[in-house]
Short mmCIF file of N, CA and C in Angstrom, two decimals:
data_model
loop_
_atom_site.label_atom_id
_atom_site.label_comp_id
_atom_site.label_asym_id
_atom_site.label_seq_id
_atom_site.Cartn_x
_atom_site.Cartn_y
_atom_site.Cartn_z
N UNK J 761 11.44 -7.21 -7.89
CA UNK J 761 12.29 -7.79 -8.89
C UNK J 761 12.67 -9.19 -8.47
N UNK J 762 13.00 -9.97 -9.40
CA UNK J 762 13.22 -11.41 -8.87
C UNK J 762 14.55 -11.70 -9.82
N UNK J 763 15.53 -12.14 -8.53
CA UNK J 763 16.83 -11.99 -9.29
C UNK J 763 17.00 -13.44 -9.65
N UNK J 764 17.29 -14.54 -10.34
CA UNK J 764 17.64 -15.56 -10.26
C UNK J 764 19.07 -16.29 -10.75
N UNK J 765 19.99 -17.16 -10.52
CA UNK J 765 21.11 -17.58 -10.95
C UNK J 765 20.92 -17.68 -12.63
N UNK J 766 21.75 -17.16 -13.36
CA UNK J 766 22.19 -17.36 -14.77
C UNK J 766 23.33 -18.90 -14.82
N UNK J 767 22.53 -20.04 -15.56
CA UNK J 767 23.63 -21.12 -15.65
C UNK J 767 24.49 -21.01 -15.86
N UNK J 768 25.34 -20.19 -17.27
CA UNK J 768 25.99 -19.73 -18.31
C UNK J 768 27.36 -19.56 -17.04
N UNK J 769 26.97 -18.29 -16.17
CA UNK J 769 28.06 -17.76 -15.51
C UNK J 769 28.07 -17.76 -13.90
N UNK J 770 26.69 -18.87 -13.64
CA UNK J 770 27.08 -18.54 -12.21
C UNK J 770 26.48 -17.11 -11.47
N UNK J 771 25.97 -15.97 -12.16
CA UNK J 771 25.38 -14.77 -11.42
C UNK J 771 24.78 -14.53 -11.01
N UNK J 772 24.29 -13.69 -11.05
CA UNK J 772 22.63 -13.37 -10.05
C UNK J 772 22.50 -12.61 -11.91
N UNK J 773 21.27 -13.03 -12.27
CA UNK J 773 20.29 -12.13 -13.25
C UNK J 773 19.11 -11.59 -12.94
N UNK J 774 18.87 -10.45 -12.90
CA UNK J 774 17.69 -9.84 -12.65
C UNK J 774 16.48 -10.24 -13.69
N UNK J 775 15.49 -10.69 -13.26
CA UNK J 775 14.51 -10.80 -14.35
C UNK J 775 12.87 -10.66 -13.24
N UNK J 776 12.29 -9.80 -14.04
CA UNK J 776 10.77 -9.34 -13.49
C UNK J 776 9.84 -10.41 -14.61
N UNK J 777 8.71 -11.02 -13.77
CA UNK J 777 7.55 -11.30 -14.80
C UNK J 777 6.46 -10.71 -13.95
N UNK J 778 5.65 -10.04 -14.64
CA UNK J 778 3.96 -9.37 -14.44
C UNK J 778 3.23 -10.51 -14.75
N UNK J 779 2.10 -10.63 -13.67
CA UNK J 779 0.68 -11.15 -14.43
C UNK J 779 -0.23 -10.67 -14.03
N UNK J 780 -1.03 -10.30 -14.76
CA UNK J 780 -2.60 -9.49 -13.44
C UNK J 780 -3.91 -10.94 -14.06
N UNK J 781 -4.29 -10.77 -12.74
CA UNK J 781 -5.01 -11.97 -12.53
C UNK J 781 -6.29 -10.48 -12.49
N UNK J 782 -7.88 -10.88 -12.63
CA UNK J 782 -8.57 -10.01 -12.61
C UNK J 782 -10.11 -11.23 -12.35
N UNK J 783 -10.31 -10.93 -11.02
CA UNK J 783 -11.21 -11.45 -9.92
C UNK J 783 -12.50 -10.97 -9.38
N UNK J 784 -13.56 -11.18 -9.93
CA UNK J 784 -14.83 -10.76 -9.62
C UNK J 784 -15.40 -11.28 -8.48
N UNK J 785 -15.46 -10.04 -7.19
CA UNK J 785 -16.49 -10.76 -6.44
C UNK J 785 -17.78 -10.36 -5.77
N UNK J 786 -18.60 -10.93 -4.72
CA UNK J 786 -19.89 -10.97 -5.07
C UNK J 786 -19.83 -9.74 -3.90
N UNK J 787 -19.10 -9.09 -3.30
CA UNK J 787 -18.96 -7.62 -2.51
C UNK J 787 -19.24 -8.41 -1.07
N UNK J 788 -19.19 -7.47 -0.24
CA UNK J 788 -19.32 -7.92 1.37
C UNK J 788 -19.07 -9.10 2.17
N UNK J 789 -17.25 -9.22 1.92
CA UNK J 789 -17.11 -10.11 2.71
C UNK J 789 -16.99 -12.00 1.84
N UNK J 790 -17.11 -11.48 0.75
CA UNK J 790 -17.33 -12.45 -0.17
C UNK J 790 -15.42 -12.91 -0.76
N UNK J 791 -15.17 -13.94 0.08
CA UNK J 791 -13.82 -14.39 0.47
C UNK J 791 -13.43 -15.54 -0.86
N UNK J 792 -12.20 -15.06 -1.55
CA UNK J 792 -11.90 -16.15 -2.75
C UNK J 792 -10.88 -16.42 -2.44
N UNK J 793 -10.64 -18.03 -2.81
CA UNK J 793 -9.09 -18.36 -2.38
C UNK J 793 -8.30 -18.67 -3.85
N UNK J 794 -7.40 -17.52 -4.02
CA UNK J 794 -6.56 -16.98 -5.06
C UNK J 794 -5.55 -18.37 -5.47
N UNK J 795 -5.35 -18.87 -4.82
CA UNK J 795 -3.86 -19.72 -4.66
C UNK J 795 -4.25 -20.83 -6.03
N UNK J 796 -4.69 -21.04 -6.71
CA UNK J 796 -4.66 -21.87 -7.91
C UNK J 796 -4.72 -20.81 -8.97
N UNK J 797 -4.99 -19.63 -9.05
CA UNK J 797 -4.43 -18.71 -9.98
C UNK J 797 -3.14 -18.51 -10.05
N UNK J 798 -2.84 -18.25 -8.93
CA UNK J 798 -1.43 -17.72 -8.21
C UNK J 798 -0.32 -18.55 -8.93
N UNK J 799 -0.52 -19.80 -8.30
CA UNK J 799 0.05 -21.24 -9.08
C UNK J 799 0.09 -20.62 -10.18
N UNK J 800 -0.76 -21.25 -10.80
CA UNK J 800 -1.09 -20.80 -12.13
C UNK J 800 0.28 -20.28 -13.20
N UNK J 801 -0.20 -18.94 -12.41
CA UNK J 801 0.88 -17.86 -12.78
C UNK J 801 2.23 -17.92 -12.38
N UNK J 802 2.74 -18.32 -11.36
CA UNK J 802 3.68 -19.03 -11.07
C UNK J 802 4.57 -19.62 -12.24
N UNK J 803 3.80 -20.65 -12.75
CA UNK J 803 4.12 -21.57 -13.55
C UNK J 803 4.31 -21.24 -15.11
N UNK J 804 3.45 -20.60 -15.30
CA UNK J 804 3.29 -19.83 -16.36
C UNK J 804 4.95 -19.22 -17.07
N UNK J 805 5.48 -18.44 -15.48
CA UNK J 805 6.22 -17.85 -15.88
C UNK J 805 7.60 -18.21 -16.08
N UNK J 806 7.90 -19.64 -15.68
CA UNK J 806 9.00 -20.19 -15.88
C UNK J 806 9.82 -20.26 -14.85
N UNK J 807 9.59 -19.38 -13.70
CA UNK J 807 10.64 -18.86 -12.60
C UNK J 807 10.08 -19.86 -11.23
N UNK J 808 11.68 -20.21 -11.24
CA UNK J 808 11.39 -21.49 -10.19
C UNK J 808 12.16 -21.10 -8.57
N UNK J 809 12.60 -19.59 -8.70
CA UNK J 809 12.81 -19.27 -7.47
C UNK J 809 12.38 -17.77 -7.30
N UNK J 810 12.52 -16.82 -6.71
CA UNK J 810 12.11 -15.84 -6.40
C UNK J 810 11.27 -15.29 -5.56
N UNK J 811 10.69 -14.48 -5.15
CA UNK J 811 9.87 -13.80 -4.67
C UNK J 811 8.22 -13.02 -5.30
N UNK J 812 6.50 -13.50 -4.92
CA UNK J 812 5.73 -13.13 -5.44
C UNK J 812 4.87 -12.34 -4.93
N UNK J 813 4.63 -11.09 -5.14
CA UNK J 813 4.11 -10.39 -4.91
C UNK J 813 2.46 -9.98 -5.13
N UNK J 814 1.60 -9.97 -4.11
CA UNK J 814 0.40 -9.92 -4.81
C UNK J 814 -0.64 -8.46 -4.34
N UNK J 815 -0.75 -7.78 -4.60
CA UNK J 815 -1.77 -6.56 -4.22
C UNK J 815 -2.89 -6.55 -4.89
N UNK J 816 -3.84 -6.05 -4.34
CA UNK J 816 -5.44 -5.31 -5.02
C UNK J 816 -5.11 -3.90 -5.48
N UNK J 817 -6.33 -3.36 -6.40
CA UNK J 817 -6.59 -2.38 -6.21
C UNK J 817 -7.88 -1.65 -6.41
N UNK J 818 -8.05 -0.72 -5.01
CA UNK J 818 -9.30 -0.90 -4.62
C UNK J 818 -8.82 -0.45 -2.79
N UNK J 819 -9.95 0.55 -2.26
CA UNK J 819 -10.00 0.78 -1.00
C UNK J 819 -10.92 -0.10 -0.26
N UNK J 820 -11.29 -0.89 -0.78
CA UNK J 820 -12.55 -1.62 -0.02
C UNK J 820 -12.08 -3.33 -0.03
N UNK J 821 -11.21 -3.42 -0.79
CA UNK J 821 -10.18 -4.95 -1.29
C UNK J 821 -9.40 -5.29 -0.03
N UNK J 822 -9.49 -6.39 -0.20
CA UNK J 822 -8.34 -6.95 0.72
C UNK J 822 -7.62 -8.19 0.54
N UNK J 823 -6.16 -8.72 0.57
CA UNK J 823 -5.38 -9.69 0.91
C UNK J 823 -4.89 -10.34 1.71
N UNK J 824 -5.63 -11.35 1.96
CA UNK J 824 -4.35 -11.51 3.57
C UNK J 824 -4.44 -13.38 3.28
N UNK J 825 -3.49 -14.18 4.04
CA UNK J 825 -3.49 -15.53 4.62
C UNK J 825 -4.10 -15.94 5.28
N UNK J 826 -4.81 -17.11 4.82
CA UNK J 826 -5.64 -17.77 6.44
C UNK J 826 -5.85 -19.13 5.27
N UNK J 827 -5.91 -19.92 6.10
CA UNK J 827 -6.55 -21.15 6.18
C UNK J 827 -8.03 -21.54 5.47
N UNK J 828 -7.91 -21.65 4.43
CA UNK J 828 -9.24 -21.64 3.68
C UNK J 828 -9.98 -22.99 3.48
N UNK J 829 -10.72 -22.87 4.85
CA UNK J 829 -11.43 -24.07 5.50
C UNK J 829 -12.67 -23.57 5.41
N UNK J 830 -13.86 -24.07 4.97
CA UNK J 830 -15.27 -23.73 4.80
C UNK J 830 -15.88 -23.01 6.06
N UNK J 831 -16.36 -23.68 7.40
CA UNK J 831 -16.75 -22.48 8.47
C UNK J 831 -15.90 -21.45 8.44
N UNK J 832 -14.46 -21.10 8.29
CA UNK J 832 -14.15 -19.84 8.78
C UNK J 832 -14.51 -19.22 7.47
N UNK J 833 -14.86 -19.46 6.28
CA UNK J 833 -14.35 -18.77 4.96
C UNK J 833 -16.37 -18.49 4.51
N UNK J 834 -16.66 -19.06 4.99
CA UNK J 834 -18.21 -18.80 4.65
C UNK J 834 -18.57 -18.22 6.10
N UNK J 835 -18.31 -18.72 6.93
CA UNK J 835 -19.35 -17.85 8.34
C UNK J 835 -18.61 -17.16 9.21
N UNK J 836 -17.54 -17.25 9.92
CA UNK J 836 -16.66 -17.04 11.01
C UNK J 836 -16.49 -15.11 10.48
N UNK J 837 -15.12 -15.36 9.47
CA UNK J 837 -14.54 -14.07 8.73
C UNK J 837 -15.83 -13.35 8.81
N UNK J 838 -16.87 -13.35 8.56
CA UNK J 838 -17.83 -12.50 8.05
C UNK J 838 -18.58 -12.35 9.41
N UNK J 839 -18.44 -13.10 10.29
CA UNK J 839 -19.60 -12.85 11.60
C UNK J 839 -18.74 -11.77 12.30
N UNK J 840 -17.52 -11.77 12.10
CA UNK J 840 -16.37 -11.58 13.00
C UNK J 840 -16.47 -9.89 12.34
N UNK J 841 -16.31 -9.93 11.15
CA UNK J 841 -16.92 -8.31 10.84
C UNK J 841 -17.88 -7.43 10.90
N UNK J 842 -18.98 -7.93 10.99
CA UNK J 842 -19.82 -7.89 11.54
C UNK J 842 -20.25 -7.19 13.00
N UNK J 843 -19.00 -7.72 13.48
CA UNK J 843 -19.14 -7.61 15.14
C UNK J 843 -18.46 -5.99 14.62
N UNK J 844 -17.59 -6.26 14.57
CA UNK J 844 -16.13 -5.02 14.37
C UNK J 844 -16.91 -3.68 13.34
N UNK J 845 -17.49 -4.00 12.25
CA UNK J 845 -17.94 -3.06 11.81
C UNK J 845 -18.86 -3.45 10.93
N UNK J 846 -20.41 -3.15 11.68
CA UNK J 846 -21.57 -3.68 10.88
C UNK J 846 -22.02 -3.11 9.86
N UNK J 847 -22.71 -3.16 9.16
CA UNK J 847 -22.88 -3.15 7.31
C UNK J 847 -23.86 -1.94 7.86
N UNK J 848 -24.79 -2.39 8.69
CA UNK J 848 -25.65 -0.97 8.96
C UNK J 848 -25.68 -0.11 9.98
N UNK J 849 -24.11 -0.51 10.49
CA UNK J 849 -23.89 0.92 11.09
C UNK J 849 -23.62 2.35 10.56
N UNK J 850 -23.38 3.55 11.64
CA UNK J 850 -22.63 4.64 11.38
C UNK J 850 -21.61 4.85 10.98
N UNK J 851 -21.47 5.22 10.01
CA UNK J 851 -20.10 5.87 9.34
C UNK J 851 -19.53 7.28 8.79
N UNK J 852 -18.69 8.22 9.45
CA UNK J 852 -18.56 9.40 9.29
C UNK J 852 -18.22 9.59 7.80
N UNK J 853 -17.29 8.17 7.08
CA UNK J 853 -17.02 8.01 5.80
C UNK J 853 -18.39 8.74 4.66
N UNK J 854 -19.55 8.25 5.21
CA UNK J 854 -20.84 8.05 4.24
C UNK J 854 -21.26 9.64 4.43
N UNK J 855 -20.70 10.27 5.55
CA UNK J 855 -21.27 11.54 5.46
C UNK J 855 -20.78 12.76 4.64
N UNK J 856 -19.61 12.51 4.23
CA UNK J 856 -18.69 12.68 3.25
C UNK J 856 -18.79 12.44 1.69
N UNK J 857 -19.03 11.31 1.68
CA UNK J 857 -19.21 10.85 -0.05
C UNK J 857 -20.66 10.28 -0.52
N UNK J 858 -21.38 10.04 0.58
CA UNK J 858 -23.09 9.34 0.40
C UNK J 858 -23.02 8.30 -0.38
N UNK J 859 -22.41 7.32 -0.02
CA UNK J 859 -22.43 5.76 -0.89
C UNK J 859 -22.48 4.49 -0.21
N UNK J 860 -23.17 5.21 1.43
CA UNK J 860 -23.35 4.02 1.96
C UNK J 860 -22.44 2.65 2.03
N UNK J 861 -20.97 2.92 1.90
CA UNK J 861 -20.07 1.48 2.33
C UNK J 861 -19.47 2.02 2.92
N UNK J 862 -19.54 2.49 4.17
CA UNK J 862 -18.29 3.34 5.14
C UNK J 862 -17.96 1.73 5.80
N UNK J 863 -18.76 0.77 5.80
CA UNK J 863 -18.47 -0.75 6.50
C UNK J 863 -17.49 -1.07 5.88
N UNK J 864 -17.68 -1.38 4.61
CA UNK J 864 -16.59 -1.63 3.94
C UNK J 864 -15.36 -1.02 4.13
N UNK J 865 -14.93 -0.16 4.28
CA UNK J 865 -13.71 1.08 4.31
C UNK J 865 -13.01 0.68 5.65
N UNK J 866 -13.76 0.22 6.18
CA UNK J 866 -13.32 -0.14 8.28
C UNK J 866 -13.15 -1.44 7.84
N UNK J 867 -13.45 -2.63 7.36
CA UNK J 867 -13.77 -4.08 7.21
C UNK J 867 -12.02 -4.11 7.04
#
């Protein structure tokens, strides 16, 4: 919830805005930098203080901060998973459901 001051009286007013942003990407490691949507939406909504919240959904999705500088965002992030959990390794996940992305699920 994002509470913000009411001019009128001085209070705290509660006011929520939703936006779903909806982001196609190319699977494995395939890194988009959200933050001009985000804006975007931000702005959109009129609210010039508060708190923004952003989640996926999806077990194989992910969110996080970093520095979206070309080597780490095209080669680094992705070599670095790679190492940690390779695309054609073993996965007890795949023995379970047979869909071959147990990488994904660890990534």
């Amino acid at each position: 919830m994002i509470y913000t001051k009411n001019p009128e009286n001085r209070k705290l007013k509660r006011m929520v805005k939703t936006e779903t942003l909806e982001i196609q990407t190319k699977g494995n490691c395939h890194i988009v930098d959200m933050t001009p949507d985000i804006q975007k939406a931000i702005l959109k909504s009129g609210l010039t203080d508060g708190t923004v919240t952003v989640f996926n959904v999806g077990s194989t999705a992910g969110i996080t901060t970093i520095e979206y500088e070309p080597g780490l965002v095209n080669h680094d992030i992705n070599a670095a998973f790679e190492k940690i959990a390779p695309q054609n390794g073993r996965y007890e996940h795949e023995l379970t459901w047979h869909d071959d992305n147990g990488h994904a699920h660890v990534r």
